[in-house]
Structures are given as C-alpha cells and as structure tokens.
Backbone as CSV, one residue per row, in Angstrom:
resi,resn,N_x,N_y,N_z,CA_x,CA_y,CA_z,C_x,C_y,C_z
1,MET,116.708,105.448,106.192,115.500,105.272,107.006,115.287,106.484,107.906
2,ILE,114.031,106.869,108.086,113.658,107.868,109.078,113.426,107.147,110.389
3,VAL,113.927,107.712,111.478,113.783,107.103,112.802,112.847,107.953,113.632
4,SER,111.855,107.313,114.240,110.874,107.973,115.094,111.232,107.730,116.547
5,ALA,111.261,108.803,117.340,111.684,108.688,118.742,110.850,109.628,119.617
6,SER,109.713,109.270,120.081,109.008,108.066,119.711,107.534,108.320,119.945
7,TYR,106.665,107.780,119.115,105.240,107.912,119.404,104.783,106.899,120.443
8,ARG,105.680,106.032,120.916,105.339,105.068,121.962,105.661,105.578,123.367
9,THR,106.507,106.582,123.463,106.903,107.130,124.759,107.563,108.480,124.529
10,ASP,107.877,109.186,125.601,108.497,110.508,125.472,109.999,110.379,125.716
11,ILE,110.731,110.035,124.656,112.185,109.884,124.768,112.859,111.210,125.110
12,PRO,112.524,112.336,124.450,113.213,113.587,124.805,113.043,113.995,126.264
13,ALA,111.880,113.782,126.843,111.646,114.204,128.227,112.333,113.304,129.237
14,PHE,112.429,111.989,128.940,112.825,111.041,129.981,114.010,110.138,129.634
15,TYR,114.346,110.012,128.368,115.324,108.985,128.000,116.434,109.539,127.099
16,GLY,116.813,110.784,127.332,117.831,111.412,126.510,119.203,110.776,126.641
17,ARG,119.597,110.389,127.858,120.907,109.755,128.035,120.957,108.432,127.282
18,TRP,119.883,107.647,127.350,119.830,106.393,126.600,119.960,106.653,125.108
19,PHE,119.249,107.660,124.606,119.317,107.980,123.179,120.747,108.339,122.770
20,LEU,121.409,109.158,123.564,122.794,109.520,123.248,123.701,108.293,123.242
21,ASN,123.495,107.406,124.192,124.299,106.184,124.234,124.053,105.312,123.009
22,ARG,122.797,105.261,122.562,122.504,104.447,121.385,123.071,105.087,120.118
23,LEU,123.066,106.414,120.050,123.722,107.074,118.919,125.199,106.701,118.871
24,GLU,125.839,106.748,120.011,127.268,106.418,120.070,127.513,104.960,119.692
25,ALA,126.634,104.068,120.153,126.785,102.654,119.843,126.446,102.358,118.382
26,GLY,125.593,103.190,117.784,125.234,102.998,116.383,124.023,102.123,116.145
27,PHE,123.317,101.732,117.185,122.111,100.923,117.017,121.285,100.959,118.289
28,ALA,120.022,100.623,118.147,119.138,100.406,119.286,118.355,99.136,119.029
29,ARG,118.138,98.366,120.068,117.292,97.181,119.971,115.892,97.560,120.465
30,VAL,114.887,96.978,119.820,113.507,97.377,120.072,112.664,96.134,120.304
31,ALA,111.982,96.110,121.460,111.057,95.013,121.733,109.877,95.085,120.772
32,ASN,109.413,93.950,120.321,108.265,93.890,119.426,106.990,94.089,120.236
33,PRO,106.237,95.166,119.992,105.043,95.423,120.817,103.913,94.439,120.574
34,TYR,104.039,93.618,119.546,102.985,92.662,119.216,103.420,91.220,119.464
35,GLY,104.515,91.057,120.205,105.050,89.729,120.416,106.064,89.393,119.336
36,GLY,106.711,88.267,119.472,107.698,87.893,118.484,109.068,88.419,118.843
37,PRO,110.048,88.141,118.015,111.429,88.518,118.333,111.640,90.024,118.268
38,PRO,112.579,90.546,119.046,112.890,91.981,118.988,113.589,92.327,117.684
39,GLY,113.636,93.622,117.410,114.316,94.102,116.224,115.511,94.968,116.587
40,GLN,116.242,95.360,115.586,117.391,96.248,115.784,117.329,97.350,114.735
41,VAL,117.549,98.583,115.174,117.508,99.744,114.290,118.904,100.332,114.182
42,ASP,119.389,100.433,112.976,120.712,101.009,112.705,120.635,102.525,112.902
43,LEU,121.476,103.048,113.770,121.489,104.488,114.052,122.773,105.167,113.583
44,THR,123.536,104.502,112.751,124.745,105.127,112.229,124.368,106.269,111.294
45,PRO,125.248,107.269,111.144,124.908,108.400,110.274,124.548,107.990,108.851
46,ALA,125.183,106.960,108.330,124.896,106.545,106.959,123.512,105.934,106.824
47,ALA,122.961,105.423,107.914,121.684,104.705,107.842,120.480,105.588,108.115
48,VAL,120.665,106.717,108.788,119.538,107.544,109.233,119.426,108.786,108.355
49,ASP,118.286,108.907,107.683,118.035,110.081,106.840,117.458,111.243,107.624
50,GLY,116.846,110.951,108.758,116.256,112.001,109.572,115.606,111.411,110.803
51,PHE,115.404,112.261,111.808,114.726,111.873,113.039,113.439,112.673,113.178
52,VAL,112.423,112.039,113.752,111.224,112.747,114.213,111.124,112.499,115.707
53,PHE,111.161,113.581,116.481,111.081,113.497,117.938,109.694,113.946,118.381
54,TRP,109.081,113.162,119.275,107.745,113.439,119.796,107.874,113.684,121.291
55,THR,107.346,114.794,121.780,107.607,115.108,123.187,106.632,116.117,123.755
56,ARG,106.592,116.160,125.091,105.955,117.229,125.851,106.993,118.170,126.444
57,ASN,108.291,117.806,126.360,109.321,118.592,127.048,110.665,118.339,126.390
58,LEU,111.146,119.312,125.615,112.438,119.191,124.937,113.621,119.589,125.806
59,ALA,113.381,120.221,126.942,114.479,120.794,127.721,115.553,119.778,128.093
60,PRO,115.206,118.555,128.548,116.268,117.610,128.919,117.020,117.030,127.729
61,PHE,116.625,117.372,126.512,117.132,116.709,125.315,118.122,117.566,124.535
62,GLY,118.580,118.655,125.152,119.437,119.578,124.421,120.706,118.947,123.902
63,ALA,121.379,118.139,124.725,122.624,117.506,124.290,122.376,116.546,123.134
64,ALA,121.232,115.876,123.144,120.908,114.957,122.064,120.656,115.706,120.759
65,LEU,119.944,116.837,120.817,119.736,117.632,119.611,121.060,118.150,119.065
66,ASP,121.959,118.550,119.967,123.289,118.984,119.526,124.026,117.851,118.819
67,ALA,123.911,116.641,119.355,124.605,115.495,118.766,124.040,115.155,117.391
68,VAL,122.725,115.208,117.257,122.100,114.949,115.961,122.510,116.028,114.959
69,ASP,122.521,117.273,115.395,122.929,118.373,114.536,124.380,118.231,114.102
70,ALA,125.248,117.807,115.015,126.666,117.646,114.692,126.881,116.576,113.631
71,ARG,125.997,115.589,113.580,126.086,114.551,112.552,125.591,115.027,111.196
72,GLY,124.907,116.182,111.177,124.338,116.679,109.938,123.029,116.008,109.563
73,THR,122.367,115.402,110.544,121.106,114.698,110.290,119.937,115.622,110.601
74,PRO,119.020,115.804,109.670,117.878,116.686,109.955,116.919,116.031,110.941
75,PHE,116.173,116.869,111.638,115.153,116.365,112.544,113.964,117.315,112.544
76,VAL,112.833,116.781,112.964,111.628,117.569,113.221,111.170,117.254,114.633
77,ALA,110.879,118.287,115.408,110.366,118.128,116.767,108.858,118.308,116.740
78,GLN,108.129,117.252,117.070,106.675,117.307,117.215,106.393,117.509,118.697
79,VAL,106.025,118.724,119.077,105.882,119.079,120.487,104.401,119.298,120.814
80,THR,103.890,118.513,121.740,102.490,118.623,122.137,102.328,119.709,123.199
81,VAL,101.465,120.661,122.932,101.144,121.741,123.870,99.624,121.888,123.875
82,THR,98.997,121.597,125.013,97.540,121.628,125.089,96.994,122.529,126.193
83,ALA,97.785,122.758,127.237,97.349,123.609,128.359,96.109,123.074,129.057
84,TYR,95.964,121.749,129.084,94.808,121.147,129.749,94.886,121.298,131.265
85,PRO,93.737,121.200,131.945,93.749,121.184,133.413,94.531,119.988,133.948
86,ARG,95.024,120.111,135.182,95.833,119.054,135.782,95.058,117.758,135.949
87,ALA,93.763,117.813,135.983,92.981,116.583,136.074,93.191,115.691,134.855
88,LEU,93.587,116.294,133.727,93.816,115.531,132.503,95.291,115.241,132.254
89,GLU,96.147,116.163,132.612,97.590,115.950,132.428,98.314,116.480,133.657
90,ARG,98.644,115.545,134.542,99.036,115.923,135.898,100.459,116.420,136.032
91,SER,101.345,116.119,135.078,102.748,116.438,135.349,103.506,117.023,134.165
92,VAL,102.819,117.469,133.125,103.544,118.072,132.013,103.972,119.488,132.385
93,ILE,104.944,120.000,131.652,105.452,121.335,131.944,104.422,122.395,131.574
94,ALA,104.598,123.589,132.086,103.702,124.701,131.772,103.730,124.990,130.272
95,TRP,102.582,125.375,129.741,102.522,125.603,128.303,103.450,126.721,127.863
96,GLU,103.656,127.704,128.724,104.569,128.803,128.374,105.992,128.286,128.163
97,ASP,106.400,127.304,128.979,107.745,126.734,128.830,107.857,125.936,127.534
98,ALA,106.806,125.184,127.196,106.816,124.416,125.950,106.882,125.350,124.735
99,VAL,106.149,126.464,124.796,106.205,127.442,123.715,107.619,128.005,123.577
100,ALA,108.266,128.291,124.696,109.634,128.810,124.657,110.584,127.792,124.021
101,GLN,110.360,126.520,124.297,111.196,125.480,123.704,111.011,125.418,122.187
102,LEU,109.769,125.500,121.741,109.523,125.524,120.305,110.157,126.749,119.653
103,ARG,110.087,127.856,120.329,110.695,129.073,119.788,112.208,128.908,119.661
104,ALA,112.829,128.228,120.621,114.275,127.993,120.564,114.642,127.100,119.382
105,VAL,113.802,126.104,119.099,114.039,125.268,117.921,113.954,126.110,116.657
106,ARG,112.924,126.939,116.553,112.776,127.825,115.398,113.987,128.726,115.223
107,ASP,114.450,129.299,116.328,115.559,130.245,116.244,116.836,129.587,115.737
108,ARG,117.035,128.326,116.076,118.285,127.652,115.702,118.181,126.882,114.395
109,TRP,117.058,126.215,114.181,116.939,125.326,113.022,115.864,125.742,112.029
110,GLY,115.126,126.795,112.337,114.128,127.291,111.404,112.736,126.760,111.696
111,PRO,111.697,127.431,111.159,110.313,127.071,111.488,109.883,125.718,110.947
112,ARG,110.580,125.176,109.959,110.204,123.871,109.436,110.642,122.734,110.368
113,ALA,111.487,123.031,111.339,111.972,121.992,112.258,111.040,121.775,113.441
114,ALA,109.980,122.562,113.537,109.095,122.480,114.700,107.647,122.362,114.255
115,VAL,106.920,121.424,114.852,105.482,121.275,114.621,104.781,121.276,115.976
116,TRP,103.744,122.090,116.075,102.922,122.108,117.295,101.845,121.050,117.169
117,ARG,101.710,120.225,118.194,100.625,119.243,118.254,99.627,119.678,119.329
118,TYR,98.397,119.814,118.924,97.302,120.057,119.870,96.428,118.812,119.817
119,ASP,96.923,117.774,120.461,96.189,116.517,120.402,96.535,115.633,121.590
120,PRO,95.559,114.794,121.988,94.237,114.704,121.404,93.316,115.800,121.933
121,ILE,92.306,116.126,121.145,91.257,117.018,121.608,90.298,116.190,122.458
122,VAL,90.205,116.543,123.733,89.382,115.792,124.681,88.238,116.688,125.123
123,LEU,87.025,116.250,124.877,85.837,117.002,125.278,85.353,116.495,126.634
124,THR,85.403,117.376,127.626,84.965,117.058,128.975,84.176,118.232,129.528
125,THR,83.602,118.046,130.712,82.928,119.171,131.359,83.930,120.231,131.798
126,LEU,85.212,119.873,131.885,86.260,120.854,132.157,86.750,121.531,130.888
127,THR,86.630,120.834,129.764,87.159,121.335,128.491,86.112,121.202,127.387
128,PRO,85.001,121.955,127.485,83.984,121.935,126.435,84.500,122.666,125.189
129,PRO,83.757,122.661,124.089,84.226,123.320,122.867,84.661,124.767,123.069
130,ALA,83.930,125.532,123.870,84.310,126.927,124.089,85.682,127.025,124.751
131,TRP,85.951,126.113,125.672,87.272,126.098,126.320,88.356,125.857,125.278
132,HIS,88.137,124.900,124.373,89.137,124.592,123.347,89.365,125.786,122.426
133,ARG,88.323,126.451,122.047,88.500,127.616,121.164,89.350,128.679,121.838
134,GLU,89.095,128.920,123.108,89.857,129.943,123.829,91.306,129.525,124.040
135,ALA,91.511,128.280,124.508,92.874,127.811,124.771,93.682,127.739,123.484
136,PHE,93.067,127.227,122.417,93.770,127.110,121.144,94.163,128.481,120.618
137,ALA,93.280,129.452,120.748,93.588,130.807,120.283,94.757,131.396,121.071
138,ARG,94.788,131.170,122.387,95.890,131.676,123.212,97.214,131.042,122.808
139,LEU,97.214,129.733,122.597,98.444,129.037,122.225,98.876,129.412,120.811
140,ALA,97.930,129.505,119.893,98.272,129.854,118.513,98.890,131.244,118.434
141,ALA,98.359,132.187,119.205,98.946,133.533,119.215,100.364,133.506,119.743
142,ALA,100.608,132.684,120.770,101.958,132.586,121.330,102.924,131.922,120.361
143,LEU,102.410,131.068,119.477,103.265,130.323,118.549,103.270,130.922,117.137
144,ARG,102.667,132.066,116.974,102.669,132.736,115.665,104.116,133.002,115.223
145,GLY,104.484,132.572,114.047,105.831,132.753,113.530,106.822,131.709,113.994
146,VAL,106.401,130.843,114.915,107.302,129.804,115.440,107.227,128.550,114.590
147,THR,106.032,128.214,114.131,105.819,127.045,113.295,104.757,127.353,112.257
148,ASP,104.753,126.577,111.182,103.753,126.798,110.140,102.694,125.710,110.128
149,GLU,102.711,124.816,111.133,101.735,123.729,111.148,101.333,123.384,112.574
150,VAL,100.050,123.125,112.751,99.543,122.567,113.992,98.768,121.302,113.633
151,THR,99.107,120.212,114.290,98.445,118.928,114.053,97.488,118.632,115.194
152,VAL,96.269,118.269,114.853,95.255,117.969,115.860,94.689,116.581,115.604
153,SER,94.017,116.047,116.601,93.216,114.837,116.448,92.237,114.792,117.608
154,PHE,91.132,114.093,117.394,90.187,113.882,118.482,90.519,112.579,119.199
155,LEU,90.246,112.559,120.481,90.504,111.390,121.302,89.918,110.125,120.674
156,GLN,90.745,109.093,120.607,90.278,107.773,120.195,90.032,106.953,121.453
157,PRO,88.802,106.542,121.722,88.493,105.873,122.996,88.880,104.393,122.997
158,TYR,90.194,104.151,122.935,90.667,102.781,123.098,90.287,102.273,124.492
159,ARG,90.332,100.944,124.662,89.913,100.377,125.936,90.723,100.944,127.104
160,LYS,92.044,100.992,126.964,92.865,101.496,128.073,92.661,102.996,128.276
161,THR,92.436,103.733,127.170,92.174,105.160,127.295,90.876,105.402,128.054
162,THR,89.855,104.647,127.700,88.569,104.768,128.386,88.707,104.451,129.867
163,ARG,89.428,103.396,130.181,89.626,103.012,131.585,90.341,104.111,132.365
164,ASN,91.401,104.662,131.805,92.170,105.688,132.511,91.401,106.996,132.626
165,LEU,90.662,107.364,131.575,89.854,108.583,131.638,88.718,108.434,132.643
166,ASP,88.094,107.274,132.679,87.035,107.047,133.662,87.568,107.193,135.083
167,ALA,88.758,106.663,135.329,89.355,106.768,136.667,89.661,108.219,137.011
168,ALA,90.206,108.966,136.057,90.501,110.375,136.305,89.221,111.171,136.532
169,ALA,88.175,110.841,135.782,86.905,111.548,135.934,86.296,111.308,137.311
170,ARG,86.378,110.075,137.796,85.862,109.790,139.135,86.653,110.537,140.195
171,ALA,87.969,110.577,140.037,88.824,111.216,141.037,88.645,112.727,141.069
172,ALA,88.450,113.354,139.900,88.399,114.813,139.821,86.988,115.365,139.650
173,GLY,86.004,114.495,139.484,84.628,114.959,139.410,84.250,115.620,138.107
174,PHE,84.721,115.081,136.994,84.285,115.611,135.705,83.716,114.461,134.873
175,ALA,83.115,114.798,133.757,82.606,113.810,132.817,83.240,114.070,131.459
176,TRP,83.399,113.016,130.665,83.953,113.174,129.323,83.024,112.514,128.312
177,GLN,83.194,112.899,127.053,82.320,112.372,126.022,83.087,112.232,124.714
178,THR,82.574,111.359,123.869,83.021,111.289,122.480,82.041,112.104,121.653
179,PRO,82.452,113.249,121.123,81.496,114.125,120.441,80.982,113.513,119.138
180,GLU,79.807,113.962,118.726,79.242,113.550,117.452,80.039,114.168,116.293
181,PRO,80.018,113.527,115.124,80.809,114.058,114.003,80.566,115.524,113.696
182,GLU,79.312,115.979,113.754,79.053,117.383,113.416,79.637,118.325,114.468
183,GLU,79.649,117.888,115.725,80.287,118.702,116.762,81.787,118.777,116.513
184,LYS,82.388,117.667,116.092,83.814,117.675,115.752,84.082,118.621,114.586
185,ARG,83.243,118.545,113.571,83.455,119.386,112.389,83.336,120.870,112.743
186,ALA,82.384,121.206,113.580,82.215,122.607,113.967,83.442,123.114,114.716
187,LEU,83.964,122.301,115.626,85.147,122.719,116.372,86.363,122.787,115.461
188,LEU,86.508,121.806,114.562,87.622,121.841,113.612,87.584,123.104,112.762
189,ALA,86.411,123.487,112.308,86.284,124.689,111.487,86.749,125.921,112.260
190,ALA,86.374,126.004,113.529,86.789,127.142,114.347,88.300,127.148,114.549
191,LEU,88.875,125.986,114.854,90.317,125.910,115.101,91.113,126.174,113.825
192,THR,90.588,125.707,112.692,91.270,125.954,111.417,91.357,127.449,111.133
193,GLY,90.265,128.176,111.399,90.292,129.617,111.196,91.280,130.316,112.103
194,ILE,91.341,129.886,113.362,92.290,130.478,114.309,93.721,130.196,113.868
195,ALA,93.978,128.955,113.433,95.323,128.612,112.969,95.723,129.480,111.785
196,ALA,94.822,129.640,110.814,95.132,130.443,109.633,95.431,131.892,110.008
197,GLU,94.684,132.436,110.959,94.930,133.808,111.406,96.331,133.970,111.986
198,ASN,96.898,132.868,112.460,98.225,132.914,113.066,99.311,132.275,112.192
199,GLY,99.010,132.158,110.890,100.015,131.725,109.931,100.313,130.246,109.930
200,MET,99.367,129.417,110.361,99.575,127.974,110.427,98.529,127.232,109.614
201,ALA,98.966,126.141,109.010,98.031,125.177,108.445,97.623,124.204,109.543
202,LEU,96.349,123.843,109.574,95.880,122.842,110.528,95.759,121.511,109.807
203,THR,96.424,120.500,110.356,96.358,119.157,109.791,95.769,118.202,110.816
204,LEU,95.106,117.167,110.309,94.372,116.237,111.151,95.021,114.861,111.065
205,CYS,95.341,114.305,112.222,96.090,113.050,112.279,95.141,111.849,112.232
206,THR,95.187,111.108,111.133,94.572,109.788,110.978,93.091,109.763,111.335
207,GLN,92.368,110.765,110.860,90.905,110.768,111.010,90.310,111.257,109.688
208,PRO,90.452,110.440,108.626,90.109,110.889,107.270,88.645,111.246,107.084
209,ASP,87.766,110.752,107.959,86.346,111.073,107.821,86.046,112.530,108.131
210,LEU,87.025,113.258,108.699,86.799,114.655,109.062,87.573,115.637,108.185
211,THR,88.301,115.133,107.196,89.102,116.033,106.362,88.262,116.762,105.313
212,ASP,86.936,116.565,105.347,86.077,117.330,104.454,85.798,118.737,104.980
213,VAL,86.256,119.051,106.184,86.111,120.400,106.719,87.022,121.337,105.920
214,PRO,86.503,122.423,105.367,87.332,123.321,104.561,88.573,123.799,105.319
215,GLY,89.711,123.705,104.658,90.973,124.153,105.250,91.720,123.096,106.015
216,VAL,91.096,121.949,106.272,91.742,120.874,107.020,92.387,119.897,106.043
217,ALA,93.646,119.573,106.298,94.361,118.597,105.477,94.779,117.413,106.338
218,ALA,94.993,116.287,105.712,95.475,115.118,106.432,96.929,115.336,106.847
219,ALA,97.246,114.959,108.076,98.597,115.155,108.604,99.555,114.095,108.079
220,ARG,100.805,114.497,107.956,101.911,113.584,107.708,102.919,113.818,108.835
221,CYS,102.687,113.144,109.958,103.499,113.435,111.140,104.964,113.059,110.927
222,VAL,105.207,111.944,110.253,106.550,111.606,109.795,106.602,112.059,108.345
223,ASP,107.189,113.228,108.132,107.028,113.965,106.877,108.384,114.107,106.187
224,ALA,108.574,113.354,105.102,109.850,113.413,104.383,110.051,114.766,103.720
225,VAL,108.967,115.419,103.311,109.097,116.735,102.682,109.585,117.757,103.700
226,ARG,109.014,117.738,104.892,109.455,118.667,105.932,110.918,118.411,106.302
227,LEU,111.281,117.143,106.445,112.677,116.816,106.737,113.601,117.296,105.615
228,SER,113.149,117.186,104.377,113.943,117.670,103.245,114.164,119.176,103.339
229,ASP,113.115,119.903,103.727,113.241,121.350,103.871,114.228,121.708,104.972
230,VAL,114.189,120.966,106.080,115.143,121.215,107.169,116.564,120.910,106.712
231,ALA,116.714,119.816,105.957,118.043,119.386,105.522,118.598,120.256,104.397
232,GLY,117.697,120.860,103.623,118.150,121.575,102.436,118.549,120.626,101.328
233,ALA,118.088,119.371,101.407,118.391,118.343,100.417,117.288,117.299,100.498
234,PRO,117.054,116.567,99.413,115.930,115.623,99.421,116.118,114.487,100.440
235,VAL,115.057,114.192,101.151,114.976,113.000,101.987,113.883,112.134,101.378
236,ALA,114.277,111.005,100.814,113.333,110.146,100.112,112.798,109.073,101.050
237,ALA,111.491,108.871,101.037,110.879,107.807,101.828,109.518,107.507,101.244
238,ARG,109.147,106.238,101.220,107.828,105.879,100.714,106.776,106.061,101.797
239,GLN,105.555,106.335,101.378,104.460,106.445,102.335,104.110,105.071,102.877
240,LYS,104.048,104.953,104.191,103.719,103.668,104.819,103.144,103.975,106.197
241,GLY,101.861,104.260,106.235,101.224,104.671,107.475,101.182,103.579,108.522
242,ASN,100.933,104.008,109.760,100.882,103.070,110.877,99.502,102.462,111.088
243,ARG,98.476,103.064,110.493,97.108,102.572,110.616,96.312,103.152,109.461
244,PRO,95.103,102.655,109.202,94.315,103.164,108.067,94.148,104.685,108.128
245,GLY,94.407,105.337,107.005,94.293,106.786,106.931,95.556,107.543,107.272
246,CYS,96.584,106.840,107.755,97.845,107.492,108.124,98.686,107.719,106.872
247,LEU,99.161,108.934,106.686,99.946,109.293,105.510,101.431,109.462,105.820
248,CYS,101.873,108.958,106.958,103.272,109.111,107.350,104.212,108.381,106.390
249,ALA,105.417,108.918,106.282,106.477,108.213,105.582,106.925,107.015,106.407
250,GLU,107.515,106.049,105.739,108.022,104.870,106.427,109.088,105.268,107.443
251,SER,109.020,104.671,108.623,109.988,104.982,109.673,110.148,103.771,110.574
252,ARG,111.158,103.826,111.427,111.352,102.823,112.468,111.287,103.532,113.812
253,ASP,110.461,103.029,114.706,110.303,103.637,116.026,111.165,102.879,117.032
254,ILE,111.884,103.629,117.874,112.804,102.991,118.816,112.307,103.062,120.255
255,GLY,111.051,103.468,120.449,110.506,103.582,121.795,109.853,102.305,122.278
256,ALA,109.222,102.389,123.449,108.542,101.258,124.059,107.277,101.762,124.738
257,TYR,106.186,101.046,124.561,104.946,101.400,125.227,105.067,101.212,126.746
258,ASP,104.179,101.872,127.459,104.084,101.740,128.917,105.368,102.138,129.638
259,THR,106.029,103.188,129.128,107.258,103.665,129.770,107.243,105.167,130.025
260,CYS,106.158,105.869,129.659,106.106,107.319,129.877,105.427,107.618,131.209
261,PRO,106.118,108.260,132.158,105.525,108.540,133.473,104.758,109.852,133.574
262,HIS,104.518,110.536,132.463,103.782,111.800,132.541,102.423,111.638,133.218
263,GLY,101.722,110.546,132.926,100.447,110.290,133.575,99.260,111.011,132.980
264,CYS,99.307,111.366,131.694,98.152,112.022,131.063,96.985,111.044,130.998
265,ALA,95.820,111.503,131.416,94.668,110.615,131.547,94.204,110.059,130.210
266,TYR,94.496,110.749,129.119,93.994,110.368,127.799,95.008,109.585,126.967
267,CYS,96.164,109.250,127.527,97.263,108.677,126.743,96.899,107.293,126.208
268,TYR,97.167,107.067,124.915,96.921,105.761,124.313,98.104,104.815,124.482
269,ALA,99.268,105.338,124.889,100.497,104.546,124.914,100.823,103.980,126.290
270,VAL,100.006,104.279,127.279,100.244,103.796,128.644,98.968,103.151,129.163
271,SER,99.085,101.889,129.566,97.937,101.191,130.143,97.738,101.545,131.601
272,ASN,98.850,101.754,132.310,98.795,101.973,133.747,99.956,102.855,134.157
273,ARG,99.657,104.027,134.757,100.722,104.962,135.089,101.662,104.394,136.136
274,THR,101.151,103.645,137.104,102.010,103.062,138.133,103.047,102.145,137.507
275,ALA,102.604,101.314,136.561,103.530,100.429,135.871,104.531,101.226,135.037
276,ALA,104.053,102.294,134.384,104.953,103.116,133.571,106.023,103.776,134.436
277,ARG,105.631,104.261,135.604,106.601,104.867,136.512,107.615,103.835,137.000
278,ALA,107.141,102.619,137.270,108.053,101.563,137.708,109.049,101.220,136.603
279,ARG,108.584,101.177,135.378,109.488,100.890,134.262,110.483,102.020,134.049
280,PHE,110.015,103.245,134.218,110.934,104.379,134.123,112.030,104.279,135.183
281,GLN,111.662,103.930,136.406,112.650,103.795,137.474,113.610,102.638,137.195
282,ALA,113.121,101.579,136.545,113.964,100.411,136.263,114.786,100.570,134.981
283,HIS,114.546,101.625,134.238,115.238,101.833,132.962,116.751,101.905,133.155
284,ASP,117.480,101.261,132.267,118.946,101.278,132.272,119.422,102.096,131.080
285,PRO,119.957,103.300,131.302,120.396,104.119,130.164,121.557,103.511,129.383
286,GLU,122.204,102.520,129.977,123.301,101.844,129.274,122.810,100.638,128.472
287,GLY,121.541,100.305,128.599,121.013,99.121,127.942,120.795,99.310,126.449
288,GLU,120.739,98.211,125.724,120.479,98.262,124.291,119.006,98.543,124.014
289,PHE,118.098,98.087,124.897,116.670,98.324,124.788,116.290,99.491,125.691
290,LEU,115.301,100.288,125.277,114.766,101.293,126.191,114.148,100.591,127.404
291,PHE,113.363,99.567,127.133,112.885,98.704,128.206,112.506,97.379,127.576
292,LEU,113.227,96.344,127.904,113.085,95.076,127.228,111.747,94.420,127.495
293,GLY,111.208,94.599,128.699,110.014,93.860,129.082,108.713,94.481,128.638
294,SER,108.733,95.603,127.888,107.491,96.253,127.498,106.821,95.465,126.378
295,ARG,105.513,95.666,126.264,104.768,94.918,125.247,105.066,95.496,123.865
C-alpha cells in the first residue's frame, strides 16, 4: 500500500514526532472523516510500498525522511510553494526557504522525489492573472532543474473555503472571484509555457474540464510510476481516485482534517483556524491517532 501523509493536514510541518513514533510502532489509527468506526493503517516496512508527503515546510521533518530512507522505502515530497501575500497565507515559510528544501530533496534523492505544487490558484484583487504569471515565472526559474513537474489547480469554492476567504477579504480589504473557464484556460496556457521553458511538465489536479489546454495533463498526485522511479523498482498500485477526475493511485491517508494551524485563507481541509490551532496544541505525539476527535 502507498501511504499518504497527508492531504488532510501538514504532517511534515507539524507532526513529525508523531509520524516517527507511528513508524516505530508499526501502525497508525485514523479517525473516519465521514463518521463510523476508525481505521488502522499498517506502517511496517513489509506493508508500505511508498510514502507521499504533502507539505508547506519540510524542515522539521528531516529525521522522519532519514527514517523512511533507512527502511529503503521510496517517497515523493509534494511541496506547495505559492508566494502569496500574507492576507492569503499568514504563516507559511518564505518561498525562498521552500525552494531550498526542494533543492535539498533533489540533491539527496533525485528530481523524481520532489514535486512542486502551485495550488490552489486563487484569483483576487491582490493576485490577478498578471500577478500569477509573474510569481509563477519567478518560482519556476528558481526551481529549474530541481523538479520535472509542477501541479496546479484552481480554487474550489467549498462552503468552508468561501466562508474563510470572505472573512480574510473583509479583514484585509480585498475581493476574490471564481474565474470563468476561458479565463482559467488563458492563465493555464501561460503557466504551461513558463513551466516548459523551465524544464517542467504542468499537470492539473482533478479538474478534467480544463485538460483540453495544450500541454496540460491530468495530475497523478499519488503516482506509482514516480515512486517506482525513485525506488529503482516497480511499485504496483491500482488507480483509485479520491473524487471524480482524480487519477491517483490507491493509498491510505493517515492525517486528520482541521488540524493544520498554518491558517491559509483558501484551505479546504480546515473549517476554522482557531479550532485547528487548539487541536494542534492538544495533539499527543505519543498517541495512536493524530487527533482522535477530528471529523
């Protein structure tokens, strides 16, 4: 099984000690986000074919990466770097530091072990299309030769996302919008060209209606082929997406929603930052669950 850690929260940035403890114990228990009984994920070396780590900050996770490497288990780091204004992401690390972290992964494990995520793309009066073209070009130039893929997506206006973005917009005095499909396609075309100039393929996460833009491919964020390349041996997994249009390989996620204290205004995984911060403070790194009471 491939283990995802985690698209529900930022385990590398905030929960590295817990992850190491669960590796040592050989399992993690996971609350069911849809209700029902919790599950258990086997983390023994024989059971795990690979890890996919999702993060804004790999720096606190160095010991965990060393431990995974010592087991001989391949991993891919999906690192989000957007360089948005603080009104949208109030506490993430500087983009230059995130780029340095990706470069360190490349230097040690090769360019197939690192994927840059520029998502979600949020269109606001602070970040209009021209802003995205400029910021993306700056980041792509800094990441040239570090990775061969950049994954993007446009903001999905879920109810909680809309509520949190509206609150941030009122506090900081900006407006946000859901762009029309043709505006999305025009921006995607520009970003795809910039990515290609810097040696990267641009892939689009779970938005199949926009993959008709030339040069854009559907993303496989949990990618058995990429893990196989990192491992130097086949990693077999069936395709089993998380939602319509998702091409990810089957995986088990060990994270918990509403536990990331970063406070990004556009986050789909946190309903309320105050609650997320409280859960982070209440987290027990010795516990079997990352946070038992999460939805």
